[in-house]
Amino acid sequence: MKRLTAYLARLFVTDALILFGVVCFLLWLVNCLRSFDVVSVKGQSIWVLGVQALYTMPPLAIAFFYVCVGIGLARALQALQANRELHIIHTSYGLGSLWRATAVVAGAGVVGVLLLSNFVEPYAYRKLNALSASIAADLVSSTLRPGRFTQVTPGVVLLIGGRGPNGEIREFFADDRRDKEMRRTYIAESARVASDGQTYVLELRNGSLQYNSDKGRFSEITFGRYDVNVDQLSQPIGQSNPLLERDTPSLVGEAMATGRWSPALVTLLANRMAEGLRVIGMAMMMLALMGFPSGRRARIPVPMEAGVLLIAFGERGLSAYSPLGTATGALAMIVIAGIALLVRTRPRALPVAVAP
């Protein structure tokens, strides 16, 4: 790697990493503030609050990753143009080094974001679900106060009548209103929290399970024993997806072994791989917009950081509403930036000199 390429790549990566670290720290603080009331009500420590907020970070970090790469490139290229280094690079045939440095940053960004989306995010989902189940089990087994209504998660309220010497719960009541179409009520004479080492189960004895639909239909099932997974009471309804907890190699290996490629699996894999295309598209866009020196002065100076955010917003909107898939916006960025780079790097004829 040439010295100029190494210098530019180090400059681009440094700005992007600093910005990414600051954004991750701020997002972690925001997650802590959002979860503070819920976790404190459940009787958990500040350590549990910080760990839970950390496990919710990967999806947010992935969403902002290519934005940070774009802003890092934009700031570095803007600084190079301000001190005339960008002009020297172009006039001294250093355009190849500029392209290679951008390719190095884009390649490193692709590797980083794919590691986050294919390995770190599924691991964080698993740990977050396990931690949430552990918090709910601790809430049910030790934190609940007899005769006091406690909200485990929005829409789920628990009430117990008392506790036995061996941790057994007497007069258990749970009301689940998360599903707008069906309300569930659990009533039992006694209950106990059990664990098999991986999941927590709430064992209900001598009770009934009541269903009440939004159309006024009521049904009741009595039981001698009924086991409820704690995840069913601790997680917001509709957000539990077992595919999200598994990394990409295991999902692909199972699909190849069974020959079953479900639409949900294909969509999930496409979403994960599209993050790499977003990094490539954003790097190409910044190179096309900021990689060429210009002597023009804008009447209304607009910070390039705002331009990066607008591009990211447009890409997300196009990907969300496009019937072609989530990679539509990233591919559009690559095509537009590629055309712009070809136009700006095409050879131009020198003006004809006029003799005096």
XYZ file of C-alpha atoms in Angstrom:
356
model
C 0.000 0.000 0.000
C 1.383 3.377 -1.004
C 2.041 6.019 1.610
C -0.634 8.300 0.175
C -3.197 5.479 0.184
C -2.321 4.560 3.762
C -2.498 8.208 4.834
C -5.928 8.757 3.276
C -7.309 5.450 4.555
C -6.107 6.218 8.082
C -7.688 9.665 7.864
C -11.038 8.283 6.679
C -11.142 5.439 9.209
C -10.179 7.659 12.146
C -13.014 10.126 11.578
C -15.553 7.349 11.006
C -14.515 5.365 14.103
C -14.562 8.405 16.379
C -18.036 9.359 15.203
C -19.281 5.766 15.479
C -17.983 5.489 19.039
C -19.651 8.743 20.071
C -22.959 7.705 18.462
C -22.891 4.287 20.155
C -22.219 5.840 23.548
C -25.070 8.337 23.150
C -27.454 5.610 21.971
C -26.489 3.478 24.971
C -27.252 6.358 27.313
C -30.611 6.899 25.604
C -31.464 3.202 25.981
C -30.532 3.370 29.664
C -32.836 6.348 30.178
C -35.667 4.640 28.295
C -35.375 1.458 30.380
C -34.628 3.092 33.720
C -38.214 3.322 34.962
C -39.146 -0.181 33.831
C -36.056 -1.868 35.262
C -36.155 0.076 38.531
C -39.811 -0.835 39.071
C -38.862 -4.496 38.628
C -36.318 -4.175 41.435
C -33.190 -4.652 39.295
C -29.791 -3.036 39.801
C -28.081 -0.366 37.754
C -25.734 -3.063 36.426
C -28.674 -5.002 34.953
C -29.941 -1.752 33.441
C -26.613 -1.101 31.693
C -26.291 -4.671 30.392
C -29.845 -4.711 29.080
C -29.290 -1.400 27.293
C -26.061 -2.802 25.826
C -27.874 -5.820 24.365
C -30.321 -3.519 22.588
C -27.475 -1.643 20.875
C -26.600 -3.819 17.811
C -29.728 -3.023 15.725
C -29.259 0.710 16.358
C -25.506 0.522 15.701
C -26.137 -1.251 12.389
C -28.687 1.368 11.353
C -26.176 4.200 11.972
C -23.042 2.396 10.792
C -23.080 3.449 7.148
C -24.144 6.960 8.169
C -21.024 7.241 10.324
C -18.885 5.946 7.448
C -20.396 8.565 5.146
C -19.938 11.420 7.604
C -16.356 10.314 8.323
C -15.514 10.340 4.621
C -17.263 13.665 4.088
C -15.458 15.379 6.964
C -12.066 14.010 5.910
C -12.540 14.983 2.255
C -13.803 18.409 3.289
C -10.690 18.925 5.413
C -8.477 17.827 2.508
C -10.152 20.351 0.234
C -9.913 23.134 2.810
C -6.137 22.793 3.148
C -5.637 22.251 -0.620
C -4.389 18.670 -0.221
C -7.209 17.399 -2.425
C -6.095 19.714 -5.218
C -2.534 18.407 -4.928
C -3.770 14.797 -5.053
C -5.588 15.431 -8.325
C -2.857 17.468 -9.977
C -0.085 15.018 -8.994
C -1.884 11.943 -10.359
C -2.908 10.706 -6.918
C -6.483 9.936 -7.885
C -5.728 6.203 -7.834
C -4.625 6.429 -4.205
C -7.842 8.265 -3.346
C -9.888 5.505 -4.963
C -7.905 2.765 -3.239
C -8.199 4.449 0.168
C -11.958 4.732 -0.262
C -12.106 1.077 -1.304
C -10.139 0.081 1.807
C -12.526 2.018 4.054
C -15.575 0.589 2.276
C -14.187 -2.945 2.493
C -13.412 -2.611 6.186
C -16.860 -1.126 6.748
C -18.533 -4.013 4.910
C -16.677 -6.563 7.021
C -17.544 -4.701 10.214
C -21.237 -4.238 9.489
C -21.649 -7.844 8.291
C -20.062 -9.081 11.505
C -22.538 -6.951 13.431
C -25.611 -8.025 11.462
C -24.779 -11.726 11.034
C -23.147 -12.595 14.358
C -23.267 -9.838 16.990
C -26.949 -8.951 16.554
C -28.237 -12.571 16.862
C -26.042 -13.089 19.918
C -27.396 -9.889 21.473
C -30.972 -11.019 20.774
C -30.331 -14.320 22.541
C -28.733 -12.676 25.543
C -31.431 -9.993 25.729
C -34.256 -12.550 25.669
C -32.489 -14.651 28.304
C -31.920 -11.591 30.481
C -35.539 -10.460 30.087
C -36.756 -13.923 31.030
C -34.419 -13.945 34.031
C -35.707 -10.520 35.133
C -39.310 -11.680 34.750
C -38.596 -14.888 36.654
C -36.912 -12.943 39.439
C -39.862 -10.571 39.496
C -42.330 -13.450 39.780
C -40.328 -15.475 42.271
C -38.985 -12.863 44.660
C -39.915 -9.271 43.802
C -43.726 -9.498 43.706
C -45.418 -8.213 46.823
C -48.549 -9.993 48.089
C -51.695 -8.007 47.368
C -49.913 -5.585 45.049
C -50.450 -5.330 41.282
C -47.168 -5.335 39.338
C -46.634 -4.762 35.616
C -44.104 -7.208 34.175
C -44.207 -5.703 30.686
C -46.648 -3.200 29.141
C -49.991 -4.999 29.009
C -49.221 -7.773 31.530
C -50.192 -7.321 35.205
C -49.495 -9.870 37.967
C -50.939 -10.277 41.463
C -50.184 -12.851 44.149
C -51.931 -13.579 47.411
C -48.943 -14.786 49.420
C -45.781 -16.866 49.562
C -44.919 -20.206 51.056
C -41.720 -21.060 52.934
C -40.289 -22.948 49.938
C -40.921 -20.114 47.458
C -44.332 -21.367 46.386
C -46.789 -18.659 45.349
C -50.364 -18.773 46.609
C -53.341 -17.311 44.714
C -51.687 -16.387 41.452
C -53.374 -13.983 39.008
C -52.097 -12.664 35.658
C -53.912 -10.455 33.168
C -52.510 -10.264 29.613
C -53.923 -7.442 27.453
C -51.133 -7.169 24.859
C -53.250 -8.707 22.107
C -56.053 -6.287 21.230
C -58.169 -9.095 19.772
C -57.810 -11.553 22.659
C -57.427 -10.925 26.388
C -56.041 -13.775 28.522
C -56.402 -14.183 32.256
C -54.507 -16.800 34.295
C -55.905 -17.775 37.715
C -54.363 -20.482 39.894
C -54.414 -21.580 43.518
C -50.625 -21.930 43.550
C -47.646 -21.358 41.291
C -43.924 -22.002 41.207
C -41.061 -20.787 39.015
C -38.886 -23.598 37.620
C -35.899 -23.631 35.278
C -34.214 -26.254 33.098
C -30.989 -24.233 32.863
C -31.978 -22.433 29.655
C -35.584 -21.262 30.022
C -37.862 -20.362 32.916
C -41.292 -21.937 33.297
C -44.160 -20.836 35.517
C -45.959 -23.912 36.852
C -49.598 -23.128 37.612
C -51.710 -25.604 39.624
C -55.472 -25.943 40.114
C -56.683 -22.960 38.158
C -58.259 -21.712 34.954
C -57.317 -19.913 31.773
C -59.908 -17.423 30.539
C -60.146 -15.971 27.025
C -62.140 -12.838 26.233
C -62.206 -11.662 22.589
C -62.865 -8.149 21.369
C -66.221 -9.380 20.001
C -67.451 -10.304 23.470
C -66.845 -14.054 23.263
C -65.759 -15.660 26.529
C -64.251 -19.106 27.112
C -62.630 -20.772 30.100
C -60.329 -23.774 30.464
C -59.715 -25.375 33.857
C -56.560 -27.321 34.595
C -54.779 -29.248 37.308
C -51.392 -28.097 36.061
C -50.479 -25.612 33.348
C -46.941 -24.579 32.404
C -46.375 -21.094 31.012
C -43.051 -20.041 29.547
C -41.936 -16.882 31.298
C -41.028 -15.409 27.890
C -44.726 -15.425 27.011
C -45.426 -13.029 29.864
C -42.224 -10.979 29.818
C -41.812 -10.141 26.124
C -43.887 -7.589 24.175
C -46.268 -9.496 21.950
C -45.358 -9.862 18.292
C -41.632 -9.146 18.791
C -40.369 -12.657 19.475
C -38.834 -14.184 16.349
C -36.643 -17.278 16.778
C -34.842 -16.558 13.499
C -33.429 -13.326 14.917
C -31.596 -15.272 17.620
C -29.622 -17.422 15.180
C -26.548 -16.389 13.235
C -26.414 -16.593 9.465
C -24.124 -19.670 9.085
C -26.443 -21.805 11.232
C -29.532 -20.626 9.349
C -27.945 -21.251 5.944
C -26.585 -24.633 7.027
C -29.977 -25.792 8.254
C -31.709 -24.517 5.111
C -29.230 -26.314 2.867
C -29.605 -29.532 4.849
C -33.406 -29.492 4.798
C -33.904 -27.740 1.468
C -36.416 -25.348 3.034
C -35.873 -21.689 2.253
C -38.855 -19.966 3.816
C -39.765 -16.419 2.719
C -39.057 -15.162 6.251
C -35.565 -16.688 6.140
C -34.783 -15.265 2.704
C -35.998 -11.821 3.778
C -33.899 -11.936 6.954
C -30.740 -12.944 5.071
C -31.363 -10.249 2.453
C -31.790 -7.626 5.180
C -28.520 -8.641 6.805
C -26.533 -8.628 3.564
C -28.043 -5.325 2.420
C -26.141 -3.557 5.198
C -22.885 -4.200 3.349
C -24.303 -2.695 0.155
C -25.338 0.406 2.091
C -21.751 0.957 3.222
C -20.456 0.592 -0.347
C -23.127 2.907 -1.728
C -22.522 5.591 0.886
C -18.738 5.493 0.371
C -19.189 5.867 -3.390
C -21.650 8.722 -2.913
C -19.241 10.661 -0.700
C -16.380 10.085 -3.117
C -18.511 11.331 -6.017
C -19.715 14.413 -4.114
C -16.631 15.411 -2.108
C -13.693 13.715 -3.814
C -13.195 16.343 -6.492
C -11.933 19.857 -5.714
C -14.037 22.816 -6.664
C -13.406 26.544 -6.505
C -17.058 27.434 -6.363
C -18.470 28.947 -3.201
C -21.977 28.099 -2.215
C -24.251 31.034 -1.461
C -25.825 29.140 1.423
C -23.263 26.776 2.966
C -24.865 23.470 3.926
C -23.005 21.115 6.296
C -22.180 17.884 4.505
C -23.248 15.946 7.610
C -26.803 17.069 6.909
C -26.394 15.915 3.312
C -25.342 12.451 4.493
C -28.380 12.233 6.747
C -30.668 13.271 3.875
C -29.139 10.636 1.612
C -29.548 7.978 4.308
C -33.138 9.059 4.918
C -33.930 8.816 1.211
C -32.245 5.415 0.959
C -34.217 4.038 3.902
C -37.469 5.382 2.509
C -36.823 3.898 -0.933
C -35.860 0.532 0.552
C -38.879 0.442 2.836
C -41.465 1.166 0.145
C -39.848 -0.538 -2.823
C -41.383 -3.879 -3.925
C -37.931 -5.010 -5.082
C -36.580 -5.530 -1.551
C -34.574 -3.829 1.169
C -31.443 -3.507 -0.986
C -33.149 -1.197 -3.497
C -31.925 2.014 -1.871
C -28.360 0.740 -1.560
C -28.263 -0.373 -5.198
C -29.681 3.004 -6.249
C -26.878 4.768 -4.378
C -24.269 2.554 -6.052
C -25.697 3.170 -9.536
C -26.057 6.942 -9.078
C -22.603 7.304 -7.532
C -21.055 5.100 -10.223
C -22.527 7.248 -13.000
C -21.389 10.430 -11.258
C -17.851 9.086 -10.865
C -17.677 8.094 -14.531
C -18.861 11.538 -15.578
C -16.449 13.400 -13.314
C -13.416 11.274 -14.256
C -13.987 11.255 -18.033
C -11.129 12.788 -20.037
C -11.803 16.312 -21.186
C -10.312 18.041 -24.184
C -8.003 20.951 -23.418
C -9.180 24.361 -24.623
C -7.583 25.608 -27.793
C -4.969 28.280 -27.120
C -5.452 31.549 -28.974
C -2.324 33.315 -30.155
C -2.025 36.956 -29.110
